[in-house]
PDB file of N, CA and C in Angstrom:
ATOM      1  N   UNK A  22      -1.077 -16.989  17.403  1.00 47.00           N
ATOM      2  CA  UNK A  22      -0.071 -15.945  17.309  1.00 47.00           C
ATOM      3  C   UNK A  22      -0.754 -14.584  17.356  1.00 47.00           C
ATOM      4  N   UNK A  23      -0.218 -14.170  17.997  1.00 63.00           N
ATOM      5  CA  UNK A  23      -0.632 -12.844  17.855  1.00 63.00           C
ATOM      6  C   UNK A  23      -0.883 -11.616  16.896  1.00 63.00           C
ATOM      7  N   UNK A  24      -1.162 -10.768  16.778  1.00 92.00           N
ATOM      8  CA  UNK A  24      -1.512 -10.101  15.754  1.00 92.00           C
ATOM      9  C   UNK A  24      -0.186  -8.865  15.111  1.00 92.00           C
ATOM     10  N   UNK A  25       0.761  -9.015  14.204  1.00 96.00           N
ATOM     11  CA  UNK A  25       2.183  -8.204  13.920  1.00 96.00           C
ATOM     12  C   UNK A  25       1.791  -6.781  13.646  1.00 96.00           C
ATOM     13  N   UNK A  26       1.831  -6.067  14.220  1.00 97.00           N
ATOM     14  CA  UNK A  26       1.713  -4.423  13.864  1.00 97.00           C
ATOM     15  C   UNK A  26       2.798  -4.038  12.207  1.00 97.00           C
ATOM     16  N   UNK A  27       2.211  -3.060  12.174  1.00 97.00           N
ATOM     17  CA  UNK A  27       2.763  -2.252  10.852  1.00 97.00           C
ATOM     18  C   UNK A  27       4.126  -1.932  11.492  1.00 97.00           C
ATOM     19  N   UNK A  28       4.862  -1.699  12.495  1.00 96.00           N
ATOM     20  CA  UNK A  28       5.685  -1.304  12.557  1.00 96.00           C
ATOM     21  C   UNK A  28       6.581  -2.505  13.110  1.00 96.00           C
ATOM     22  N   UNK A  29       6.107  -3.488  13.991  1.00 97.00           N
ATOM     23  CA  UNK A  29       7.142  -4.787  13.894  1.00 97.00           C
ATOM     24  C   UNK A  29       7.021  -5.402  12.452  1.00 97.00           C
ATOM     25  N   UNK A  30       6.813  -4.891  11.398  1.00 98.00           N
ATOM     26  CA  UNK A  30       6.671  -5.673  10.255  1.00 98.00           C
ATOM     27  C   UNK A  30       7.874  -5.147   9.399  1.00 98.00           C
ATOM     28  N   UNK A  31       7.712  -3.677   9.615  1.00 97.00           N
ATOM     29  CA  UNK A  31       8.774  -2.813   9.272  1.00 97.00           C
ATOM     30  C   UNK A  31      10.250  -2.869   9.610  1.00 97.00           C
ATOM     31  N   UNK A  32      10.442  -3.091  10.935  1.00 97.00           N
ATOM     32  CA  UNK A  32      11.051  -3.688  11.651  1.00 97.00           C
ATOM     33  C   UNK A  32      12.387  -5.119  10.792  1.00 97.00           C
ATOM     34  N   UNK A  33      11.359  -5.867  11.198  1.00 97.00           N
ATOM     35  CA  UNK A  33      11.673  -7.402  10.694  1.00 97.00           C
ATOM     36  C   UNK A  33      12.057  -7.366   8.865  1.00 97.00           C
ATOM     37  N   UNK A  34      11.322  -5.819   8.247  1.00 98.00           N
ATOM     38  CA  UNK A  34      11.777  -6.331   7.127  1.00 98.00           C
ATOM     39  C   UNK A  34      12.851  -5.376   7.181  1.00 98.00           C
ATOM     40  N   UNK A  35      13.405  -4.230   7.233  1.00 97.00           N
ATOM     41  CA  UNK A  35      14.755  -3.762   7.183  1.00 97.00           C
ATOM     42  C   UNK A  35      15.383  -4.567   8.034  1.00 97.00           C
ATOM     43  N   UNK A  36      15.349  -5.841   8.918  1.00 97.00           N
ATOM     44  CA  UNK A  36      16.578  -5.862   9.315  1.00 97.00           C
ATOM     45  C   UNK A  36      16.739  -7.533   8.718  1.00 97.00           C
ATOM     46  N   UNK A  37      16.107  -7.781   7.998  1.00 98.00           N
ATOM     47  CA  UNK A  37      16.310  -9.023   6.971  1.00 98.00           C
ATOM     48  C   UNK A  37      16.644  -8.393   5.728  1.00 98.00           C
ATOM     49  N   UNK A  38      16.346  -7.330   5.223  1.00 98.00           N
ATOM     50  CA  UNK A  38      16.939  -6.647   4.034  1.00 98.00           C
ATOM     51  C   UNK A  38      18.522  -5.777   4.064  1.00 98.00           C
ATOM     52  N   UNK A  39      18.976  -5.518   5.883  1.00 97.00           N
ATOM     53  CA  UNK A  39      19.872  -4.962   6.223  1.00 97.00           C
ATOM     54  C   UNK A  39      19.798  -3.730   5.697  1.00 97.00           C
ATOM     55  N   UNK A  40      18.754  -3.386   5.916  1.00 96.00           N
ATOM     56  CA  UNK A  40      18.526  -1.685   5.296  1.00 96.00           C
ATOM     57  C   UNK A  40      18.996  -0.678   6.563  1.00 96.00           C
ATOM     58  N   UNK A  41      19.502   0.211   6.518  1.00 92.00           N
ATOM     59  CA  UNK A  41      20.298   0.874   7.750  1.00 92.00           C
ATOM     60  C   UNK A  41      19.001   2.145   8.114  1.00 92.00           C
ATOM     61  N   UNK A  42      18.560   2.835   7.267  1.00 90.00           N
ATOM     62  CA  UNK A  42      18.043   3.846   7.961  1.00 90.00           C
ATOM     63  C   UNK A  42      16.251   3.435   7.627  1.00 90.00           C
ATOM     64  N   UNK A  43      15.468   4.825   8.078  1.00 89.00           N
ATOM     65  CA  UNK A  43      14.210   4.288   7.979  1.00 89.00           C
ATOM     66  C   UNK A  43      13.332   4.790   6.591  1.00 89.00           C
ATOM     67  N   UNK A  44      13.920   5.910   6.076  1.00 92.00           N
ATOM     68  CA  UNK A  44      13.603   6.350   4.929  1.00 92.00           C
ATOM     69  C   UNK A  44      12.722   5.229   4.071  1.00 92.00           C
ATOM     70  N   UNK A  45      12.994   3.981   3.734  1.00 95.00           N
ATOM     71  CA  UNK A  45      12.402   2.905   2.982  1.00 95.00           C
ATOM     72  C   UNK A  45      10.832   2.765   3.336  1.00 95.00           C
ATOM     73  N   UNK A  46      10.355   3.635   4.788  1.00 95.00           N
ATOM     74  CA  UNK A  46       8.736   2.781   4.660  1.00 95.00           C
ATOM     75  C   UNK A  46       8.040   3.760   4.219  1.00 95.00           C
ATOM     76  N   UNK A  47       8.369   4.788   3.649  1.00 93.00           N
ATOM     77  CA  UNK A  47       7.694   5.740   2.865  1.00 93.00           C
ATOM     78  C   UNK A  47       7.897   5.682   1.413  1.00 93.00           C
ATOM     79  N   UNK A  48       9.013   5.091   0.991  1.00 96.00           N
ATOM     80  CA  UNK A  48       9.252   5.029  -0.541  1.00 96.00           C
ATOM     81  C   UNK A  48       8.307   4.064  -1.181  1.00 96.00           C
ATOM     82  N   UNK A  49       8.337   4.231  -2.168  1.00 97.00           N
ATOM     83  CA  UNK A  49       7.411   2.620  -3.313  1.00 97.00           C
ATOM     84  C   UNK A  49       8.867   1.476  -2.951  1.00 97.00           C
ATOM     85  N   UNK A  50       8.517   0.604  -3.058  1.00 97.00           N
ATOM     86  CA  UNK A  50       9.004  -0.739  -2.816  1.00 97.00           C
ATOM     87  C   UNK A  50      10.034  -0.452  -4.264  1.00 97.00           C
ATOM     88  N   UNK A  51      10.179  -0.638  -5.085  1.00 96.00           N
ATOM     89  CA  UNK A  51      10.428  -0.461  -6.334  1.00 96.00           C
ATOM     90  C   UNK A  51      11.651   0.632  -6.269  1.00 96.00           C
ATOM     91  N   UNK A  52      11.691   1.123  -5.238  1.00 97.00           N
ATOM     92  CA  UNK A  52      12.593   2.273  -5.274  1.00 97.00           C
ATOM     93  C   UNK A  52      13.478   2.173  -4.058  1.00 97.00           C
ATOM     94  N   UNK A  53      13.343   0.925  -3.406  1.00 97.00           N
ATOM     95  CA  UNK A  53      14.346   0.244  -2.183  1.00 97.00           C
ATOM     96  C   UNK A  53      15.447  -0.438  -2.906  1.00 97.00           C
ATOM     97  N   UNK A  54      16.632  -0.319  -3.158  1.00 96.00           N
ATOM     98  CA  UNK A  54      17.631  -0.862  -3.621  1.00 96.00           C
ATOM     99  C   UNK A  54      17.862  -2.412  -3.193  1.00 96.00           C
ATOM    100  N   UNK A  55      17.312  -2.242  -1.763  1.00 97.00           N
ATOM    101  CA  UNK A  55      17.697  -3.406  -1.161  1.00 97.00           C
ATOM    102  C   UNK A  55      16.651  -4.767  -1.816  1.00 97.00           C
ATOM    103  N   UNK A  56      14.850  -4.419  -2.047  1.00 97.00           N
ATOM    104  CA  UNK A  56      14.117  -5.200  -2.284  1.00 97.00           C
ATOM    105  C   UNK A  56      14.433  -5.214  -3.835  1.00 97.00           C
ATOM    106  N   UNK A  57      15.176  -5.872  -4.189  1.00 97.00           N
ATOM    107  CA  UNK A  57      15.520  -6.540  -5.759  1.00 97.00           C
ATOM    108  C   UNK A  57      15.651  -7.910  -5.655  1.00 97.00           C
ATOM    109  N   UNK A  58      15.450  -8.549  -6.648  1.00 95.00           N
ATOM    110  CA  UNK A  58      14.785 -10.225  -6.572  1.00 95.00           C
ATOM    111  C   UNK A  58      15.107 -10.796  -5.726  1.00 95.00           C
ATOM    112  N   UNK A  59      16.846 -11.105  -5.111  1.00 97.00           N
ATOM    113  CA  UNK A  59      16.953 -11.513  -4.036  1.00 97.00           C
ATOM    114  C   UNK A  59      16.478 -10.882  -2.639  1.00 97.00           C
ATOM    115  N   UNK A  60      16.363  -9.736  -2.688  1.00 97.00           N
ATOM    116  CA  UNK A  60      15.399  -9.249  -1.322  1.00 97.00           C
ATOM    117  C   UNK A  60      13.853  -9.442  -1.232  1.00 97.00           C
ATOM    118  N   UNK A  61      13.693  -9.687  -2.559  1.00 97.00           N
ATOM    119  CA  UNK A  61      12.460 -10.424  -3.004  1.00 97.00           C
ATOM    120  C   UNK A  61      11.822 -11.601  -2.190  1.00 97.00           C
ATOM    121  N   UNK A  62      12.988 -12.276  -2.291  1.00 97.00           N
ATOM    122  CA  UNK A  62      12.430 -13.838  -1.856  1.00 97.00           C
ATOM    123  C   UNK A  62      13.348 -14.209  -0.383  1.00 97.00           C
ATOM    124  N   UNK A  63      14.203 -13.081  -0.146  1.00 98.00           N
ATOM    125  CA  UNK A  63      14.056 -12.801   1.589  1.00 98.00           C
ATOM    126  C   UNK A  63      13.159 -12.403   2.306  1.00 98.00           C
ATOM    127  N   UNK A  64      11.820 -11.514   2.077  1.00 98.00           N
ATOM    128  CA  UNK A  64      10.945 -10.720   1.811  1.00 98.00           C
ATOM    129  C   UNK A  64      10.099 -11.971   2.660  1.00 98.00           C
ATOM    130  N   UNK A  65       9.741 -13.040   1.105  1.00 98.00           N
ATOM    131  CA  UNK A  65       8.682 -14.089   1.093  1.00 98.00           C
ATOM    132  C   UNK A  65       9.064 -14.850   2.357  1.00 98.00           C
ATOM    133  N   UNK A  66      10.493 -14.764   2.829  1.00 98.00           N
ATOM    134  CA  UNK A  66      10.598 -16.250   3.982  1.00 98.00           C
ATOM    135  C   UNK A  66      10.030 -14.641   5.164  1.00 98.00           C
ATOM    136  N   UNK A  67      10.851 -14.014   5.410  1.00 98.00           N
ATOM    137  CA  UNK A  67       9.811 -13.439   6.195  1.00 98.00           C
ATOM    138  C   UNK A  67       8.859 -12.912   6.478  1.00 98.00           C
ATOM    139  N   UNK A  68       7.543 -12.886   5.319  1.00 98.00           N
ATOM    140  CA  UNK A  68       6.119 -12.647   5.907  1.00 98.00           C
ATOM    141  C   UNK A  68       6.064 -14.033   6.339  1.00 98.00           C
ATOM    142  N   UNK A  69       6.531 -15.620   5.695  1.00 97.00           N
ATOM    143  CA  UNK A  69       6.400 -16.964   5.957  1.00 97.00           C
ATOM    144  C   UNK A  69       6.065 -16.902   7.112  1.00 97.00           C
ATOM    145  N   UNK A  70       7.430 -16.418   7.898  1.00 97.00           N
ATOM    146  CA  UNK A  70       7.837 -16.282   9.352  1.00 97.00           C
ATOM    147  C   UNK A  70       6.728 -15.275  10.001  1.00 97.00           C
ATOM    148  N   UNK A  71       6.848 -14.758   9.847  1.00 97.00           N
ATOM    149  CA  UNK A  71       5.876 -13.733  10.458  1.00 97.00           C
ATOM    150  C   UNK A  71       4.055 -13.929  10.531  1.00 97.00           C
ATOM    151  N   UNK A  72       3.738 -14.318   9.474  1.00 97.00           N
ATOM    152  CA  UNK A  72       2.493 -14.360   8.849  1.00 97.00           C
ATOM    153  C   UNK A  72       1.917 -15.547   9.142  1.00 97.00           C
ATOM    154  N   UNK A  73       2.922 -16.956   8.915  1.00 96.00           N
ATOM    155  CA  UNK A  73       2.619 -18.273   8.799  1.00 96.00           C
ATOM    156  C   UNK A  73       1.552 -18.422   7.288  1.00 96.00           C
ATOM    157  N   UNK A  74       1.963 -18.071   5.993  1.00 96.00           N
ATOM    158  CA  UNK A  74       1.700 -18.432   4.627  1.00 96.00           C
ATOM    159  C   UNK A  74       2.492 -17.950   4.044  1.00 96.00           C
ATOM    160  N   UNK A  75       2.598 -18.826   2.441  1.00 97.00           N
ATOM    161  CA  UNK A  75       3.639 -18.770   1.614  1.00 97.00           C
ATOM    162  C   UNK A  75       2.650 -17.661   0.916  1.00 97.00           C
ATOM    163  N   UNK A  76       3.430 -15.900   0.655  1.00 97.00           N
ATOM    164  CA  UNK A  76       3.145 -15.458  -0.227  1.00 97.00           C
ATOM    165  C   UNK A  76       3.622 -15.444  -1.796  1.00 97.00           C
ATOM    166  N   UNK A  77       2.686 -14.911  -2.598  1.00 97.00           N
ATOM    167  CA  UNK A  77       3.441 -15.418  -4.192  1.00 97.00           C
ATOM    168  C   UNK A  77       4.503 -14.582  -4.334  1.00 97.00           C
ATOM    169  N   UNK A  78       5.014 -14.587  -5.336  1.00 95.00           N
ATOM    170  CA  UNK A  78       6.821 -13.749  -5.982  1.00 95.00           C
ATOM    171  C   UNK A  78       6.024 -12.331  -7.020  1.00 95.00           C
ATOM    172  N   UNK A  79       4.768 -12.818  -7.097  1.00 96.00           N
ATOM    173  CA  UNK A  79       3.867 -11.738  -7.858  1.00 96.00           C
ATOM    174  C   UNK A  79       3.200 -10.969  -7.057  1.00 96.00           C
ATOM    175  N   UNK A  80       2.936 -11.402  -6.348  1.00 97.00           N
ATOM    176  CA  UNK A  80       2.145 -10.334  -5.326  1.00 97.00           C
ATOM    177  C   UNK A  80       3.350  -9.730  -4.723  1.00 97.00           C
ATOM    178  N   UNK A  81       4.372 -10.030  -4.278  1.00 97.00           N
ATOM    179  CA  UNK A  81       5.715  -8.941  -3.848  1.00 97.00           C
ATOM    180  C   UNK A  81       5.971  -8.361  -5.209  1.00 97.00           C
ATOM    181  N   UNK A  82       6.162  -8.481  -6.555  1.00 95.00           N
ATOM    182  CA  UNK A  82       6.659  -7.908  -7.455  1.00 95.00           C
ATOM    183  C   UNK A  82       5.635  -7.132  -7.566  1.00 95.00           C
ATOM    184  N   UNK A  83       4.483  -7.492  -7.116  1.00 95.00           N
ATOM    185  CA  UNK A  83       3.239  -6.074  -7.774  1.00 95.00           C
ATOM    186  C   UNK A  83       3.232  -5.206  -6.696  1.00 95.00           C
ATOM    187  N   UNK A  84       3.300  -5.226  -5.588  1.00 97.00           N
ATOM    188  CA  UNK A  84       3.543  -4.206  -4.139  1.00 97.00           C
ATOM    189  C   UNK A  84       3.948  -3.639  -4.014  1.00 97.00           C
ATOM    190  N   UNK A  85       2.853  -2.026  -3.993  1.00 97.00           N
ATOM    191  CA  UNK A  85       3.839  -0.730  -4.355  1.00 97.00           C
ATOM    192  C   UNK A  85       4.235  -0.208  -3.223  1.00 97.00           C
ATOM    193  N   UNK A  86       3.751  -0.191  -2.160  1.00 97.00           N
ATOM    194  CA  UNK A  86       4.358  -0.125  -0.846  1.00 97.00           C
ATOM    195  C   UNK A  86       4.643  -0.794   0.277  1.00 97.00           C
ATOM    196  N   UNK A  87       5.396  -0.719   1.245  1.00 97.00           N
ATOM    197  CA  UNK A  87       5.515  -1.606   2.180  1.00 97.00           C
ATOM    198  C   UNK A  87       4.208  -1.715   3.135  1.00 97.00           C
ATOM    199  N   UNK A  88       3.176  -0.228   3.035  1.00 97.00           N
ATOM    200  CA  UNK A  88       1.751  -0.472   3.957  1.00 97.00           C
ATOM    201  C   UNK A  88       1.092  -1.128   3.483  1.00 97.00           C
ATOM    202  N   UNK A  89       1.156  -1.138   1.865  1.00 97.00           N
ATOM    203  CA  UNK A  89       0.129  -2.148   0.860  1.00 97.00           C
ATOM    204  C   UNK A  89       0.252  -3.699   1.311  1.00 97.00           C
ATOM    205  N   UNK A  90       1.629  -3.838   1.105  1.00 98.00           N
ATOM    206  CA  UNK A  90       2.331  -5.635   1.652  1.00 98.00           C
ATOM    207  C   UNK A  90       1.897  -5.774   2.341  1.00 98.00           C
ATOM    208  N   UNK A  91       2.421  -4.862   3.419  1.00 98.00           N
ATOM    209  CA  UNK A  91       1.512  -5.816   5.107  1.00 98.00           C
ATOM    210  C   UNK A  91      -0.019  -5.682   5.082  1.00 98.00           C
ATOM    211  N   UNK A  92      -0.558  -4.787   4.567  1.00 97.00           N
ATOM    212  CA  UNK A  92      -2.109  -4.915   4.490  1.00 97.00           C
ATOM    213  C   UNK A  92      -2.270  -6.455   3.742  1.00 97.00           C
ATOM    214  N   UNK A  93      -1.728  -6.424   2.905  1.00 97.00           N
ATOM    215  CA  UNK A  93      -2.183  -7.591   2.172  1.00 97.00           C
ATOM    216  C   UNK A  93      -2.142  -9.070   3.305  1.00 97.00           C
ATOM    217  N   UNK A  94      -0.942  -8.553   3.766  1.00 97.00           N
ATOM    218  CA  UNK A  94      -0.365  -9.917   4.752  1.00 97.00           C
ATOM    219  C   UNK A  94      -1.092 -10.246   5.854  1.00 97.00           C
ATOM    220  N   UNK A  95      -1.785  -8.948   6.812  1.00 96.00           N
ATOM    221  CA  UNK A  95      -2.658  -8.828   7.715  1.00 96.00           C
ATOM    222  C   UNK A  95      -4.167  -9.553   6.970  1.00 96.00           C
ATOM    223  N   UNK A  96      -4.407  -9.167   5.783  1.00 96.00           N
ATOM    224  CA  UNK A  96      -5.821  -9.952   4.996  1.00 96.00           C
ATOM    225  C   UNK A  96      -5.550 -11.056   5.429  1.00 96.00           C
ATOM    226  N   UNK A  97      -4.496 -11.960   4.623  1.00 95.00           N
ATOM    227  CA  UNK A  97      -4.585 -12.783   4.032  1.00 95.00           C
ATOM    228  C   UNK A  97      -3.874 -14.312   4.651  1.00 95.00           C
ATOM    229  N   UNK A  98      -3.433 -13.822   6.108  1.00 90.00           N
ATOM    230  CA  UNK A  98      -3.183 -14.489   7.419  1.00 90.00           C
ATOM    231  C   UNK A  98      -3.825 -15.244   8.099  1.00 90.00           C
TER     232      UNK A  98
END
């Protein structure tokens, strides 16, 4: 598979979170209305999808930004 850019990542996650504008990839995660527990573990099926590994529910609850996540996801792929 090929390698997911920061911005198809961005992408794929507002439109699995149904987030309408783009404002969210600059905020802390924590401050997205949409990523609350259940966007949480919508979140996890799509790095799944994206990434091909199950990330933990702790490592999304500790992720203060959405560049941090995908860095992590790009590692750990």
């Amino acid at each position: 598979m090929s390698k997911i850019s920061f911005e198809e990542f961005a992408s794929e996650f507002s439109k699995d979170l149904e987030i309408e504008d783009q404002e969210f990839i600059n905020l802390p995660l924590k401050d997205i209305p949409e990523y609350d527990s259940m966007g949480i573990i919508t979140v996890s099926l799509t790095i799944e999808r994206l990434f091909n590994f199950e990330i933990s529910l702790e490592v999304l609850d500790e992720s203060e930004s959405l560049k941090t996540l995908y860095d992590y996801c790009v590692k750990n792929s």
